[in-house]
JSON list of C-alpha atoms in Angstrom, two decimals:
[
{"chain": "A", "resi": 975, "resn": "MET", "atom": "CA", "xyz": [89.05, 12.11, 32.33]},
{"chain": "A", "resi": 976, "resn": "SER", "atom": "CA", "xyz": [89.60, 10.81, 28.81]},
{"chain": "A", "resi": 977, "resn": "THR", "atom": "CA", "xyz": [86.98, 9.24, 26.65]},
{"chain": "A", "resi": 978, "resn": "ASP", "atom": "CA", "xyz": [87.63, 7.18, 23.57]},
{"chain": "A", "resi": 979, "resn": "GLY", "atom": "CA", "xyz": [84.13, 7.62, 22.27]},
{"chain": "A", "resi": 980, "resn": "PRO", "atom": "CA", "xyz": [80.54, 7.67, 23.39]},
{"chain": "A", "resi": 981, "resn": "THR", "atom": "CA", "xyz": [79.63, 5.24, 26.12]},
{"chain": "A", "resi": 982, "resn": "THR", "atom": "CA", "xyz": [76.21, 3.93, 26.96]},
{"chain": "A", "resi": 983, "resn": "ASP", "atom": "CA", "xyz": [74.78, 2.80, 30.23]},
{"chain": "A", "resi": 984, "resn": "PRO", "atom": "CA", "xyz": [73.13, -0.61, 29.66]},
{"chain": "A", "resi": 985, "resn": "THR", "atom": "CA", "xyz": [70.59, 0.13, 32.39]},
{"chain": "A", "resi": 986, "resn": "THR", "atom": "CA", "xyz": [69.30, 3.23, 30.58]},
{"chain": "A", "resi": 987, "resn": "ASP", "atom": "CA", "xyz": [70.15, 2.46, 26.94]},
{"chain": "A", "resi": 988, "resn": "PRO", "atom": "CA", "xyz": [66.86, 1.57, 25.19]},
{"chain": "A", "resi": 989, "resn": "THR", "atom": "CA", "xyz": [68.73, -0.57, 22.63]},
{"chain": "A", "resi": 990, "resn": "THR", "atom": "CA", "xyz": [70.00, -2.92, 25.35]},
{"chain": "A", "resi": 991, "resn": "ASP", "atom": "CA", "xyz": [67.62, -5.81, 25.93]},
{"chain": "A", "resi": 992, "resn": "PRO", "atom": "CA", "xyz": [68.66, -8.04, 28.87]},
{"chain": "A", "resi": 993, "resn": "THR", "atom": "CA", "xyz": [66.58, -10.93, 27.52]},
{"chain": "A", "resi": 994, "resn": "THR", "atom": "CA", "xyz": [68.57, -11.14, 24.27]},
{"chain": "A", "resi": 995, "resn": "ASP", "atom": "CA", "xyz": [71.96, -9.59, 25.03]},
{"chain": "A", "resi": 996, "resn": "PRO", "atom": "CA", "xyz": [74.56, -12.03, 26.31]},
{"chain": "A", "resi": 997, "resn": "VAL", "atom": "CA", "xyz": [75.16, -11.36, 29.98]},
{"chain": "A", "resi": 998, "resn": "LEU", "atom": "CA", "xyz": [77.57, -14.18, 30.74]},
{"chain": "A", "resi": 999, "resn": "ASP", "atom": "CA", "xyz": [81.27, -13.91, 30.11]},
{"chain": "A", "resi": 1000, "resn": "PRO", "atom": "CA", "xyz": [82.40, -16.69, 27.72]},
{"chain": "A", "resi": 1001, "resn": "VAL", "atom": "CA", "xyz": [85.51, -17.21, 29.87]},
{"chain": "A", "resi": 1002, "resn": "LEU", "atom": "CA", "xyz": [83.21, -17.95, 32.81]},
{"chain": "A", "resi": 1003, "resn": "LEU", "atom": "CA", "xyz": [81.46, -20.66, 30.80]},
{"chain": "A", "resi": 1004, "resn": "ASP", "atom": "CA", "xyz": [84.81, -22.33, 30.14]},
{"chain": "A", "resi": 1005, "resn": "VAL", "atom": "CA", "xyz": [85.48, -22.54, 33.88]},
{"chain": "A", "resi": 1006, "resn": "VAL", "atom": "CA", "xyz": [82.19, -23.37, 35.60]},
{"chain": "A", "resi": 1007, "resn": "VAL", "atom": "CA", "xyz": [80.72, -26.86, 35.70]},
{"chain": "A", "resi": 1008, "resn": "CYS", "atom": "CA", "xyz": [77.57, -28.38, 37.13]},
{"chain": "A", "resi": 1009, "resn": "PRO", "atom": "CA", "xyz": [77.93, -28.57, 40.91]},
{"chain": "A", "resi": 1010, "resn": "ASP", "atom": "CA", "xyz": [75.92, -31.81, 40.92]},
{"chain": "A", "resi": 1011, "resn": "CYS", "atom": "CA", "xyz": [77.67, -33.97, 38.28]},
{"chain": "A", "resi": 1012, "resn": "ARG", "atom": "CA", "xyz": [80.62, -31.79, 37.13]},
{"chain": "A", "resi": 1013, "resn": "SER", "atom": "CA", "xyz": [79.51, -31.77, 33.46]},
{"chain": "A", "resi": 1014, "resn": "ALA", "atom": "CA", "xyz": [79.69, -28.77, 31.14]},
{"chain": "A", "resi": 1015, "resn": "LEU", "atom": "CA", "xyz": [77.04, -26.05, 31.26]},
{"chain": "A", "resi": 1016, "resn": "ALA", "atom": "CA", "xyz": [75.44, -24.37, 28.25]},
{"chain": "A", "resi": 1017, "resn": "VAL", "atom": "CA", "xyz": [73.47, -21.13, 28.07]},
{"chain": "A", "resi": 1018, "resn": "GLY", "atom": "CA", "xyz": [69.77, -21.66, 27.60]},
{"chain": "A", "resi": 1019, "resn": "THR", "atom": "CA", "xyz": [66.47, -19.81, 27.86]},
{"chain": "A", "resi": 1020, "resn": "PRO", "atom": "CA", "xyz": [63.88, -20.75, 30.50]},
{"chain": "A", "resi": 1021, "resn": "PRO", "atom": "CA", "xyz": [60.47, -21.95, 29.25]},
{"chain": "A", "resi": 1022, "resn": "ASP", "atom": "CA", "xyz": [58.93, -18.55, 30.06]},
{"chain": "A", "resi": 1023, "resn": "GLY", "atom": "CA", "xyz": [61.32, -17.01, 27.51]},
{"chain": "A", "resi": 1024, "resn": "THR", "atom": "CA", "xyz": [62.79, -14.41, 29.83]},
{"chain": "A", "resi": 1025, "resn": "GLY", "atom": "CA", "xyz": [66.39, -14.20, 30.92]},
{"chain": "A", "resi": 1026, "resn": "GLN", "atom": "CA", "xyz": [68.95, -16.95, 30.76]},
{"chain": "A", "resi": 1027, "resn": "GLU", "atom": "CA", "xyz": [69.83, -20.14, 32.54]},
{"chain": "A", "resi": 1028, "resn": "LEU", "atom": "CA", "xyz": [72.78, -22.53, 32.52]},
{"chain": "A", "resi": 1029, "resn": "VAL", "atom": "CA", "xyz": [71.75, -26.04, 31.54]},
{"chain": "A", "resi": 1030, "resn": "CYS", "atom": "CA", "xyz": [73.91, -29.02, 32.48]},
{"chain": "A", "resi": 1031, "resn": "GLN", "atom": "CA", "xyz": [74.81, -31.15, 29.48]},
{"chain": "A", "resi": 1032, "resn": "GLY", "atom": "CA", "xyz": [75.10, -34.23, 31.71]},
{"chain": "A", "resi": 1033, "resn": "CYS", "atom": "CA", "xyz": [72.27, -34.37, 34.23]},
{"chain": "A", "resi": 1034, "resn": "GLY", "atom": "CA", "xyz": [69.92, -31.78, 32.71]},
{"chain": "A", "resi": 1035, "resn": "LEU", "atom": "CA", "xyz": [69.68, -29.47, 35.71]},
{"chain": "A", "resi": 1036, "resn": "ALA", "atom": "CA", "xyz": [69.02, -25.84, 34.74]},
{"chain": "A", "resi": 1037, "resn": "TYR", "atom": "CA", "xyz": [70.54, -23.16, 36.96]},
{"chain": "A", "resi": 1038, "resn": "PRO", "atom": "CA", "xyz": [69.01, -19.67, 36.94]},
{"chain": "A", "resi": 1039, "resn": "VAL", "atom": "CA", "xyz": [70.98, -16.56, 36.03]},
{"chain": "A", "resi": 1040, "resn": "ARG", "atom": "CA", "xyz": [69.88, -13.58, 38.12]},
{"chain": "A", "resi": 1041, "resn": "ASP", "atom": "CA", "xyz": [71.19, -10.10, 37.34]},
{"chain": "A", "resi": 1042, "resn": "GLY", "atom": "CA", "xyz": [73.90, -11.66, 35.19]},
{"chain": "A", "resi": 1043, "resn": "ILE", "atom": "CA", "xyz": [75.10, -13.93, 38.01]},
{"chain": "A", "resi": 1044, "resn": "PRO", "atom": "CA", "xyz": [74.69, -17.72, 37.71]},
{"chain": "A", "resi": 1045, "resn": "VAL", "atom": "CA", "xyz": [73.10, -19.23, 40.80]},
{"chain": "A", "resi": 1046, "resn": "LEU", "atom": "CA", "xyz": [74.93, -22.56, 40.93]},
{"chain": "A", "resi": 1047, "resn": "LEU", "atom": "CA", "xyz": [73.01, -24.09, 43.80]},
{"chain": "A", "resi": 1048, "resn": "VAL", "atom": "CA", "xyz": [71.47, -27.53, 43.26]},
{"chain": "A", "resi": 1049, "resn": "ASP", "atom": "CA", "xyz": [68.51, -26.49, 45.45]},
{"chain": "A", "resi": 1050, "resn": "GLU", "atom": "CA", "xyz": [67.78, -23.59, 43.04]},
{"chain": "A", "resi": 1051, "resn": "ALA", "atom": "CA", "xyz": [68.05, -25.70, 39.86]},
{"chain": "A", "resi": 1052, "resn": "VAL", "atom": "CA", "xyz": [65.20, -27.35, 37.97]},
{"chain": "A", "resi": 1053, "resn": "ARG", "atom": "CA", "xyz": [65.35, -30.50, 35.87]},
{"chain": "A", "resi": 1054, "resn": "ARG", "atom": "CA", "xyz": [65.03, -29.92, 32.09]}
]
């Protein structure tokens, strides 16, 4: 097994903070759209300040991101 340098496990690395570190792939954001109105989505922070959500730029629905996976279900979204 070859290693190119030290690696860290984000689940045990104390310098990794899931509330501030980007967890969504930028390429993903270029592809996904709001399932309700088909407008672009932008990364946002829920009112409680923890985690991330994807907020529709058209209709204002905010979709939760759980464990780094966007939950793009209209029934799970909240209006912002």
